[in-house]
Amino acid sequence: MANVFSKKPVVLTRGKGALVWDINGKEYLDCSTSYGVALLGHCHPKVVAAVQAQAEQLITCHSCYYNDKRAEFVAKLVKITPKGLDKVFLSNSGAESVECAIKLARKFTGKPEIIALMGAFHGKTMGALSATWDKKYREPFLPLVPEFKHVAPDNADKIREVITEKTAAVLMEPIRGEGGVRVPPDGYLQAVRQICNEKDILLIFDEVQTSFGRTGKLFGCQNWDVIPDIMCLAKPFAGGLPIGITVAKENIMSSLKVGEHSTTFSGSPLVCAAGSAALDALIEENLTAHASEMGKYFKAQLEGLMVKHKIIKEVRGLGLMLGMELRFDVYKIILKAASKGVLVLDAGRNVVRVLPPLVIDKQQIDRAVSVLDEVLGEEENERASSTISN
Ligand SMILES: Cc1ncc(COP(=O)(O)O)c(C=O)c1O
């Protein structure tokens, strides 16, 4: 395989709910959810049953044909999307959902320019990468797609200042995930919406990481009651199978004509059957409300660690999308936590990102916090003794 993933020394072979097991049978609490995919926990029984049943019926069916499972999934999806967002394009990944949104914005407005935020992450295909901020992802591949601009986040005036007659859209994550789990100040998303209305440009929310109940609302933007014109979804929407979804207002989506955008696997029956079951589980098990409650509990416990460990600079996040900023590089902390049976992620250089499944319970949260406590304590001791010996 290409050597492009920052590998952890763990071979995972099995998962159930919030837990996964490695090849030697060692158990881990999964607060990474495979980068925000396994939000229902691993191998949710409804998803497993739906995949098993559908695998015996029809696995693949190009979107040039109609299909019952695709129709069912899309109908369920648009029942819960914010008002007006009811036309759907299905693909296979987050980056693809962003690619579609970029093409859609250019096609609908007839203008080329996209404004994105410093610190943003939108994926690594060439269009999505052009909106992604971090130079370590961008620089090896220059030149990227032209007409992308980045502005400082959390200040709507910065967006207003750079809009020109060539601007098609503003593209942003409601909460920046990879950029360090950064929740915007109240009023910011509303102000950006207002500017887009005034200037007659589109607002695109990349909700690839912030949707499906993750932040305590079905969609992150609902925390601020702001509805975009286009929304990008992916990761958890097919219960663990690959999916990308671009949702747009009808007049915007209908600007794309036959053949102007497509992908072979768009809306495969297997993925859509899994997606339908995943949406059922999310709604029937009331997991968004559970995520909100568990998120408050988890955040409070992490804030408790901050009082104890001076190496924690800040704890932030919303719902079960949490970040703990340390005063140094977190990679060692993540490896140590894994060795003690808790999987967490990084977000940039110095933020430990905690993305547990929505089904996590208080006992499991206590277990994660106790391991982080231990690991942070060990790190502090090591740092103290190396300062003394220096
Ligand atoms: C906000 C956001 N957008 C887009 C992507 C890209 O998704 P994918 O890796 O499925 O292409 C990610 C992935 O982490 C993401 O967090």
XYZ file of C-alpha atoms and ligand atoms in Angstrom:
406
model
C 0.000 0.000 0.000
C 1.032 3.586 -0.529
C 2.882 4.925 2.473
C 0.535 7.887 3.019
C -1.107 7.060 6.345
C 0.479 7.873 9.672
C 0.222 4.301 10.962
C -0.474 3.311 14.572
C 0.931 -0.042 15.723
C -2.496 -1.699 16.025
C -4.132 -4.401 13.852
C -7.902 -4.104 14.336
C -10.011 -7.090 13.396
C -13.386 -6.746 15.150
C -15.748 -4.100 16.483
C -19.003 -3.858 18.416
C -20.573 -0.608 19.596
C -17.943 1.696 21.065
C -15.366 -1.109 21.315
C -12.874 -2.627 18.885
C -10.463 -5.538 19.314
C -7.050 -6.147 17.811
C -5.666 -9.318 16.286
C -4.454 -10.488 19.725
C -7.874 -9.964 21.320
C -6.915 -6.737 23.138
C -9.907 -4.421 23.632
C -9.906 -0.694 22.818
C -12.484 2.004 23.465
C -12.854 3.703 20.089
C -12.985 7.475 20.571
C -11.790 7.948 16.983
C -14.709 6.209 15.214
C -12.362 5.713 12.247
C -12.143 9.499 11.777
C -15.804 10.125 12.458
C -17.391 7.272 10.511
C -18.639 4.756 13.087
C -21.054 7.137 14.804
C -23.567 4.371 15.475
C -20.788 2.313 16.986
C -19.252 -0.565 15.063
C -21.418 -3.164 13.334
C -24.759 -1.703 14.409
C -27.244 -4.630 14.200
C -29.690 -2.707 11.994
C -26.932 -1.867 9.516
C -25.533 -5.398 9.562
C -28.978 -6.900 8.888
C -29.673 -4.420 6.081
C -26.319 -5.098 4.394
C -26.742 -8.870 4.693
C -30.251 -8.765 3.213
C -29.329 -6.366 0.410
C -26.167 -8.288 -0.511
C -28.436 -11.155 -1.542
C -30.730 -8.918 -3.604
C -28.676 -6.441 -5.621
C -25.263 -4.991 -4.774
C -24.644 -2.649 -7.669
C -26.975 -0.655 -9.872
C -25.764 2.340 -11.867
C -27.756 5.534 -11.350
C -28.862 5.431 -14.980
C -31.403 2.894 -13.629
C -33.886 3.532 -10.835
C -33.517 1.519 -7.641
C -35.834 0.964 -4.666
C -33.167 1.204 -1.935
C -31.729 4.422 -3.375
C -35.177 5.990 -3.506
C -35.911 4.899 0.068
C -32.615 6.284 1.406
C -32.958 9.641 -0.339
C -36.575 10.005 0.837
C -35.516 9.358 4.447
C -32.579 11.733 4.131
C -34.496 14.728 2.783
C -37.056 14.299 5.548
C -34.375 15.357 8.058
C -32.225 17.817 6.084
C -32.709 21.531 6.850
C -35.668 23.148 5.097
C -35.200 23.656 1.361
C -32.210 21.323 1.051
C -33.916 18.491 -0.741
C -32.030 17.655 -3.930
C -29.326 15.063 -3.548
C -26.227 13.857 -5.387
C -24.684 10.667 -4.025
C -20.981 9.838 -4.247
C -18.395 7.908 -2.254
C -16.454 10.219 0.066
C -16.308 13.582 1.774
C -13.912 15.016 -0.781
C -16.269 13.998 -3.574
C -19.191 15.676 -1.838
C -17.107 18.869 -1.780
C -16.066 18.487 -5.441
C -19.725 18.335 -6.396
C -20.514 21.415 -4.293
C -17.723 23.402 -5.962
C -18.888 22.433 -9.465
C -22.464 23.199 -8.501
C -21.558 26.665 -7.192
C -19.641 27.490 -10.361
C -22.344 26.134 -12.632
C -25.267 27.799 -10.856
C -23.665 31.239 -10.501
C -21.555 31.204 -13.668
C -18.724 32.568 -11.495
C -15.426 30.901 -10.581
C -14.317 32.154 -7.183
C -14.709 30.250 -3.893
C -13.904 31.811 -0.511
C -12.729 29.340 2.146
C -11.325 29.761 5.644
C -7.782 29.623 6.974
C -7.569 26.400 8.997
C -10.216 24.681 6.877
C -10.118 21.037 5.866
C -12.267 19.888 2.954
C -10.417 16.819 1.644
C -7.455 16.037 -0.582
C -8.711 15.669 -4.170
C -7.586 18.616 -6.313
C -10.749 20.740 -5.990
C -11.333 20.013 -2.305
C -7.593 20.453 -1.669
C -7.770 23.915 -3.205
C -10.198 24.832 -0.404
C -8.181 23.021 2.298
C -5.804 25.374 4.128
C -2.817 23.475 5.526
C 0.239 24.018 3.355
C 1.636 20.563 4.147
C -1.279 19.123 2.169
C -1.257 21.761 -0.586
C 2.314 22.698 -1.394
C 3.548 19.434 -2.943
C 0.744 19.649 -5.507
C 0.805 23.252 -6.674
C -0.631 24.688 -8.815
C -4.101 23.836 -7.521
C -7.474 24.830 -8.960
C -7.447 28.620 -9.470
C -9.808 31.188 -7.926
C -9.777 29.941 -4.338
C -9.176 32.502 -1.587
C -8.672 31.911 2.149
C -9.645 34.398 4.824
C -9.252 34.486 8.597
C -12.125 32.658 10.339
C -14.605 33.863 12.954
C -14.834 37.424 11.619
C -17.496 37.851 8.936
C -16.030 41.198 7.812
C -12.984 39.300 6.497
C -15.313 37.542 4.064
C -17.108 40.742 3.080
C -13.758 42.397 2.300
C -12.711 39.833 -0.334
C -15.980 39.291 -2.209
C -15.743 40.438 -5.831
C -18.022 40.242 -8.858
C -16.299 36.886 -9.586
C -17.317 35.269 -6.254
C -19.576 32.217 -6.491
C -19.651 30.945 -2.912
C -18.329 30.826 0.607
C -17.364 27.301 1.652
C -16.872 26.477 5.350
C -17.190 23.865 8.074
C -19.634 25.027 10.777
C -17.065 23.762 13.315
C -13.524 23.334 12.012
C -12.550 19.748 12.820
C -9.105 18.957 11.468
C -8.255 22.635 12.064
C -8.333 21.979 15.824
C -12.009 21.506 16.788
C -12.805 25.215 16.623
C -16.362 26.235 17.464
C -17.220 29.630 15.904
C -18.316 32.554 18.069
C -22.084 33.036 18.350
C -23.412 35.211 15.561
C -20.650 34.334 13.082
C -22.547 31.852 10.917
C -25.621 34.118 10.939
C -23.458 37.060 9.822
C -21.912 35.016 6.999
C -25.398 33.929 5.874
C -26.469 37.579 5.876
C -23.476 38.638 3.757
C -24.090 35.832 1.245
C -27.727 36.950 0.940
C -26.760 40.600 0.487
C -24.078 39.846 -2.116
C -26.136 37.150 -3.829
C -23.521 34.428 -3.447
C -23.964 30.853 -2.238
C -23.192 29.530 1.216
C -21.827 25.980 1.294
C -21.487 24.153 4.599
C -19.109 21.209 4.710
C -20.861 19.100 7.350
C -18.799 15.998 6.657
C -17.665 15.881 10.291
C -20.369 17.901 12.061
C -23.555 16.127 10.952
C -25.460 12.938 11.883
C -26.032 14.076 15.464
C -22.330 14.528 16.234
C -22.691 18.037 17.736
C -25.953 17.358 19.593
C -28.041 18.453 16.585
C -28.664 16.431 13.436
C -26.642 18.976 11.441
C -24.018 21.263 12.960
C -25.556 24.373 11.383
C -28.723 23.776 13.428
C -26.835 24.854 16.534
C -27.053 28.385 15.095
C -30.247 28.049 13.021
C -28.443 28.856 9.796
C -29.337 27.045 6.564
C -26.784 26.939 3.736
C -27.585 26.693 0.016
C -25.497 23.546 -0.403
C -24.422 21.034 2.229
C -21.709 18.368 2.022
C -22.152 15.135 3.987
C -20.231 11.841 4.143
C -18.505 9.694 6.792
C -21.281 8.139 9.003
C -24.239 8.293 6.626
C -23.969 4.704 5.388
C -23.268 3.114 8.760
C -19.588 2.578 7.877
C -19.752 1.978 4.121
C -18.265 4.641 1.816
C -20.600 7.483 0.953
C -20.562 11.144 -0.016
C -23.698 13.269 -0.251
C -24.166 16.740 -1.686
C -27.534 18.249 -0.808
C -28.727 21.489 -2.399
C -31.753 23.635 -2.978
C -33.727 22.462 -5.974
C -32.980 25.449 -8.257
C -29.250 25.067 -7.556
C -29.039 21.313 -8.108
C -31.095 21.546 -11.288
C -28.408 23.778 -12.844
C -26.374 20.580 -13.389
C -27.461 18.946 -16.642
C -27.272 15.283 -17.673
C -23.649 14.173 -17.928
C -22.139 17.253 -16.272
C -21.419 15.355 -13.075
C -21.509 11.651 -12.158
C -19.642 8.785 -10.563
C -20.054 5.076 -11.292
C -20.890 4.067 -7.717
C -23.379 6.898 -7.080
C -26.163 5.501 -4.869
C -25.374 1.791 -4.985
C -28.174 -0.338 -3.475
C -25.864 -1.871 -0.873
C -24.665 1.502 0.399
C -28.180 2.964 0.290
C -29.641 0.005 2.218
C -26.958 0.556 4.872
C -27.678 4.311 4.802
C -31.390 3.762 5.265
C -30.786 1.484 8.258
C -28.276 3.964 9.694
C -30.808 6.819 9.499
C -33.452 4.605 11.143
C -31.073 3.787 13.987
C -30.110 7.451 14.446
C -33.724 8.597 14.714
C -35.371 5.611 16.450
C -32.660 5.373 19.112
C -32.745 9.124 19.739
C -28.972 9.250 19.420
C -28.691 12.987 18.747
C -30.128 13.813 22.174
C -27.902 11.138 23.747
C -24.861 12.685 22.005
C -25.775 16.080 23.409
C -26.044 14.719 26.959
C -22.907 12.559 26.735
C -21.022 15.434 25.068
C -21.711 17.733 28.022
C -20.577 15.033 30.438
C -17.399 14.221 28.437
C -16.474 17.887 28.065
C -16.928 18.514 31.789
C -14.617 15.564 32.586
C -11.964 16.885 30.182
C -12.273 20.319 31.768
C -11.646 18.567 35.077
C -8.381 17.226 33.623
C -7.434 20.747 32.606
C -7.540 21.844 36.255
C -5.190 18.998 37.146
C -2.786 19.041 34.186
C -1.135 22.329 33.335
C -0.038 20.944 29.963
C -3.670 21.270 28.766
C -4.185 24.714 27.274
C -7.869 24.522 26.367
C -10.801 22.118 26.090
C -13.373 22.916 23.401
C -16.087 21.419 21.227
C -19.771 20.794 20.956
C -21.672 17.558 21.554
C -19.371 14.605 20.961
C -16.931 16.585 18.809
C -14.300 17.508 21.392
C -10.744 18.800 21.358
C -8.113 19.175 24.032
C -5.321 21.573 23.080
C -1.975 20.774 24.694
C 1.089 22.968 24.966
C 3.102 20.617 22.696
C 2.867 17.998 19.952
C 0.223 15.364 20.812
C 1.377 12.424 18.725
C 3.073 10.631 21.638
C -0.040 11.121 23.794
C -2.188 9.457 21.125
C 0.162 6.467 20.842
C 0.328 6.092 24.625
C -3.459 6.251 24.975
C -3.757 3.552 22.291
C -1.292 1.348 24.176
C -3.566 1.715 27.230
C -6.683 0.801 25.217
C -8.201 4.146 24.191
C -8.158 5.354 20.576
C -8.197 9.130 20.061
C -7.090 11.336 17.153
C -5.022 14.413 16.557
C -6.296 17.614 14.958
C -3.277 19.521 13.737
C -0.071 19.377 15.766
C -1.200 20.041 19.310
C -4.878 19.093 19.672
C -6.117 15.707 20.899
C -9.401 15.163 19.042
C -12.040 13.013 20.696
C -14.706 11.709 18.302
C -16.523 8.918 20.138
C -19.560 7.108 18.751
C -22.972 8.541 19.635
C -23.738 5.335 21.556
C -20.974 5.854 24.133
C -22.099 5.703 27.781
C -20.895 7.405 30.969
C -18.841 4.435 32.150
C -16.997 4.324 28.859
C -16.397 8.077 29.026
C -14.964 7.632 32.538
C -12.665 4.935 31.166
C -11.415 7.239 28.368
C -10.884 10.135 30.773
C -9.026 7.965 33.270
C -6.614 6.757 30.549
C -6.056 10.319 29.302
C -5.460 11.406 32.910
C -2.833 8.682 33.339
C -1.118 9.446 30.028
C -1.031 13.207 30.658
C 0.338 12.600 34.181
C 3.108 10.372 32.829
C 3.975 12.952 30.199
C 4.155 15.704 32.814
C 6.440 13.589 34.992
C 8.723 12.778 32.056
C 8.900 16.433 31.097
C 9.615 17.474 34.685
C 12.423 14.915 35.091
C 14.014 15.807 31.759
C 13.993 19.508 32.774
C 15.695 18.613 36.079
C 18.318 16.415 34.402
C 19.010 19.172 31.863
C -14.873 18.581 7.073
C -14.336 17.543 6.140
N -14.557 17.665 4.824
C -14.104 16.752 3.949
C -13.389 15.665 4.373
C -12.888 14.666 3.380
O -13.556 13.478 3.515
P -12.970 12.126 2.871
O -11.743 11.778 3.654
O -14.075 11.128 3.024
O -12.658 12.425 1.451
C -13.132 15.488 5.737
C -12.359 14.335 6.213
O -11.930 14.237 7.325
C -13.615 16.446 6.651
O -13.402 16.343 7.962
